[in-house]
XYZ file of C-alpha atoms in Angstrom:
255
model
C 159.388 97.844 76.300
C 163.065 98.285 77.174
C 164.409 97.977 80.702
C 164.738 101.749 81.035
C 161.207 102.287 79.749
C 160.004 99.740 82.323
C 161.873 101.606 85.074
C 160.273 104.879 83.947
C 156.766 103.369 84.006
C 157.364 101.821 87.447
C 158.681 105.117 88.836
C 155.687 106.935 87.348
C 153.422 104.426 89.103
C 155.052 105.194 92.466
C 154.686 108.928 91.862
C 151.079 108.577 90.744
C 150.116 106.399 93.713
C 151.714 108.881 96.100
C 150.134 112.026 94.657
C 146.752 110.333 94.133
C 146.543 109.469 97.827
C 147.506 112.966 98.939
C 145.515 114.945 96.379
C 144.793 113.239 93.072
C 146.013 113.835 89.492
C 148.447 110.916 89.395
C 147.258 110.258 85.844
C 149.158 113.389 84.812
C 152.337 111.494 85.735
C 151.622 108.051 84.304
C 149.655 108.909 81.148
C 152.405 110.993 79.462
C 154.980 108.310 80.326
C 152.843 105.609 78.713
C 152.486 107.742 75.605
C 156.253 108.335 75.606
C 157.003 104.589 75.579
C 154.845 104.203 72.481
C 151.355 103.198 73.629
C 148.347 104.525 71.658
C 146.270 107.062 73.660
C 143.247 104.830 74.340
C 145.413 101.823 75.250
C 147.491 104.055 77.510
C 144.357 105.431 79.176
C 142.724 102.072 79.917
C 146.029 100.473 80.981
C 146.644 103.401 83.300
C 143.157 103.122 84.801
C 143.595 99.437 85.613
C 147.140 99.911 86.876
C 146.129 102.636 89.317
C 143.428 100.532 91.025
C 145.864 98.904 93.516
C 147.258 102.344 94.323
C 143.795 103.710 95.073
C 143.016 100.731 97.298
C 146.390 101.069 99.027
C 145.753 104.751 99.707
C 142.284 104.064 101.074
C 143.719 101.423 103.427
C 146.424 103.845 104.486
C 143.718 106.362 105.450
C 141.492 103.810 107.212
C 141.847 105.609 110.552
C 140.269 108.751 109.080
C 137.371 106.680 107.711
C 136.184 105.855 111.231
C 132.512 106.800 111.585
C 132.117 107.461 107.859
C 131.170 104.004 106.626
C 127.522 104.809 105.845
C 128.582 107.957 104.068
C 131.211 106.030 102.114
C 128.609 103.491 101.012
C 126.182 106.189 99.912
C 128.765 108.233 98.037
C 130.366 105.054 96.734
C 127.156 103.988 95.002
C 127.082 107.328 93.185
C 130.772 106.985 92.295
C 130.211 103.533 90.789
C 127.405 104.789 88.561
C 129.373 107.829 87.465
C 132.583 105.880 86.896
C 130.847 103.335 84.664
C 129.135 106.094 82.687
C 132.460 107.870 82.189
C 134.140 104.667 80.990
C 131.387 104.183 78.426
C 131.805 107.789 77.272
C 135.547 107.241 76.773
C 134.815 104.753 74.005
C 131.823 106.647 72.622
C 133.091 110.241 72.468
C 136.161 111.928 70.959
C 138.661 113.241 73.496
C 138.025 116.777 72.248
C 134.591 116.647 73.885
C 136.121 117.323 77.314
C 139.119 119.430 76.283
C 137.423 122.764 76.930
C 135.297 122.048 79.982
C 137.782 120.048 82.075
C 140.355 122.835 82.703
C 137.489 125.160 83.631
C 136.094 122.580 86.069
C 139.484 122.153 87.732
C 139.948 125.920 87.987
C 136.539 126.228 89.665
C 137.464 123.385 92.016
C 140.669 125.188 93.018
C 138.737 128.352 93.793
C 136.416 126.313 96.019
C 139.382 124.656 97.768
C 140.968 128.028 98.527
C 137.707 129.629 99.634
C 136.373 126.543 101.450
C 137.113 127.651 105.060
C 135.332 130.999 104.652
C 132.531 129.547 102.550
C 131.891 126.804 105.121
C 131.718 129.357 107.940
C 129.341 131.503 105.882
C 127.107 128.516 105.079
C 126.939 127.461 108.752
C 126.128 131.030 109.824
C 123.382 131.271 107.202
C 121.866 127.978 108.354
C 122.051 129.103 111.975
C 120.169 132.318 111.147
C 117.468 130.259 109.444
C 117.376 127.780 112.300
C 118.362 124.800 110.093
C 121.318 122.465 110.035
C 121.401 122.121 106.258
C 121.060 118.950 104.203
C 122.637 115.873 105.726
C 125.857 114.817 104.031
C 125.703 117.635 101.517
C 122.279 116.837 100.112
C 121.419 116.506 96.442
C 123.934 119.181 95.447
C 126.855 117.084 96.681
C 125.499 113.845 95.214
C 125.074 115.518 91.824
C 128.557 116.974 91.973
C 130.064 113.628 92.949
C 128.214 111.909 90.096
C 129.616 114.344 87.526
C 133.121 114.182 89.027
C 132.957 110.379 88.929
C 131.860 110.429 85.290
C 134.913 112.525 84.528
C 137.036 110.123 86.586
C 135.846 107.133 84.573
C 136.515 109.041 81.359
C 140.047 110.259 82.071
C 140.642 110.850 85.779
C 143.314 113.547 85.923
C 142.512 115.842 88.874
C 139.297 114.023 89.806
C 140.641 114.057 93.369
C 140.760 117.862 93.281
C 137.106 117.914 92.247
C 136.149 115.497 95.039
C 138.055 117.456 97.680
C 136.553 120.782 96.649
C 132.984 119.448 96.640
C 133.148 117.505 99.898
C 135.326 120.089 101.611
C 132.700 122.732 100.960
C 129.501 120.779 101.565
C 130.540 118.479 104.426
C 131.301 119.724 107.913
C 134.408 117.546 108.176
C 138.144 117.861 108.717
C 140.013 117.968 105.406
C 141.955 114.792 106.241
C 138.701 112.863 106.770
C 137.425 114.249 103.474
C 140.658 113.085 101.843
C 140.060 109.573 103.175
C 136.640 109.546 101.508
C 138.195 110.827 98.304
C 140.535 107.838 98.204
C 137.642 105.402 98.585
C 135.662 107.064 95.783
C 138.698 107.124 93.484
C 139.286 103.414 94.101
C 135.670 102.629 93.208
C 135.697 104.759 90.050
C 138.991 103.303 88.818
C 137.817 99.808 89.690
C 134.477 99.900 87.895
C 136.012 101.605 84.847
C 138.798 99.006 84.736
C 136.316 96.117 84.923
C 134.344 97.607 82.035
C 137.505 98.112 79.971
C 138.490 94.466 80.506
C 135.625 93.424 78.249
C 135.904 96.053 75.515
C 139.463 97.385 75.275
C 143.030 96.207 74.712
C 145.588 96.532 77.519
C 149.373 96.729 77.622
C 149.708 94.207 80.432
C 153.366 94.867 81.192
C 152.542 98.531 81.763
C 149.523 97.584 83.884
C 151.669 95.392 86.134
C 154.420 97.990 86.549
C 151.983 100.765 87.397
C 149.994 98.488 89.722
C 153.022 97.553 91.824
C 154.391 101.092 91.787
C 151.086 102.751 92.655
C 150.414 100.312 95.514
C 153.760 101.297 97.020
C 153.047 104.960 96.344
C 149.650 104.687 98.043
C 151.310 103.811 101.343
C 153.858 106.595 100.933
C 151.096 109.078 100.160
C 149.036 108.080 103.191
C 152.056 108.506 105.484
C 152.922 111.914 104.058
C 149.405 113.200 103.481
C 148.019 112.699 106.980
C 150.948 114.684 108.427
C 150.118 117.771 106.386
C 148.154 120.479 108.231
C 145.013 121.736 106.436
C 146.727 124.857 105.078
C 149.639 122.868 103.658
C 147.267 120.271 102.196
C 145.287 123.019 100.473
C 148.518 124.455 99.075
C 149.437 121.046 97.632
C 145.958 120.656 96.145
C 146.163 124.066 94.459
C 149.690 123.437 93.135
C 148.724 120.056 91.671
C 145.522 121.479 90.221
C 147.378 124.303 88.479
C 149.820 121.818 86.961
C 146.837 119.746 85.802
C 145.251 122.751 84.094
C 148.496 123.627 82.288
C 149.052 120.050 81.084
C 145.463 119.616 79.948
C 145.484 122.916 78.048
C 148.750 122.293 76.188
C 148.406 118.544 75.511
């Protein structure tokens, strides 16, 4: 790797760490760069997964204030994320990439619709529960756990836009401020990347120079993303989520 290629990978790590903390989809920045510097697709994918772990942890630490009062929820959702992330990592080595090429853009598109409609849908769900005299399932119930499991499987497999999926699911099914939901998203992403990376350590080959560059860059980006992200009002945050999600769909369709 030349010095300019190293600079490009490091810069991509900063960008990925920043956007992952705010929304997700940082893989759409780092993965193409790793391919451009000559890494094979699977090596690029696993190296990217390991490199982004410090960024995910950095972002979660940056959002620690918004995690106040959510520790039990984080543990519960985190257990689901670990299972899903490991399953997705196993699928990466067992299935051809074409297996997800059709369904993933459709999933992201559905997630964007949910993000846009989330305020009205949440109001409608609360009104429906009030009419029935119920408060609804605690912490989203089985529907949210199932959705988080599937999103985490996808995250362990590839990861681009998994944050959009998390935000749409939790934003709709939890009665929480979007910034607090974003804090949870960062914790789940860190767990998924971490468990997938640990699995890959035993079964895959890494480009360690790329891992180091992305790790340092994404850790820096995680702090930048936390500073910027928590200052965004809900409407602006939703706009960023939708913009990033649309870019993800375009890149996944044409790659």
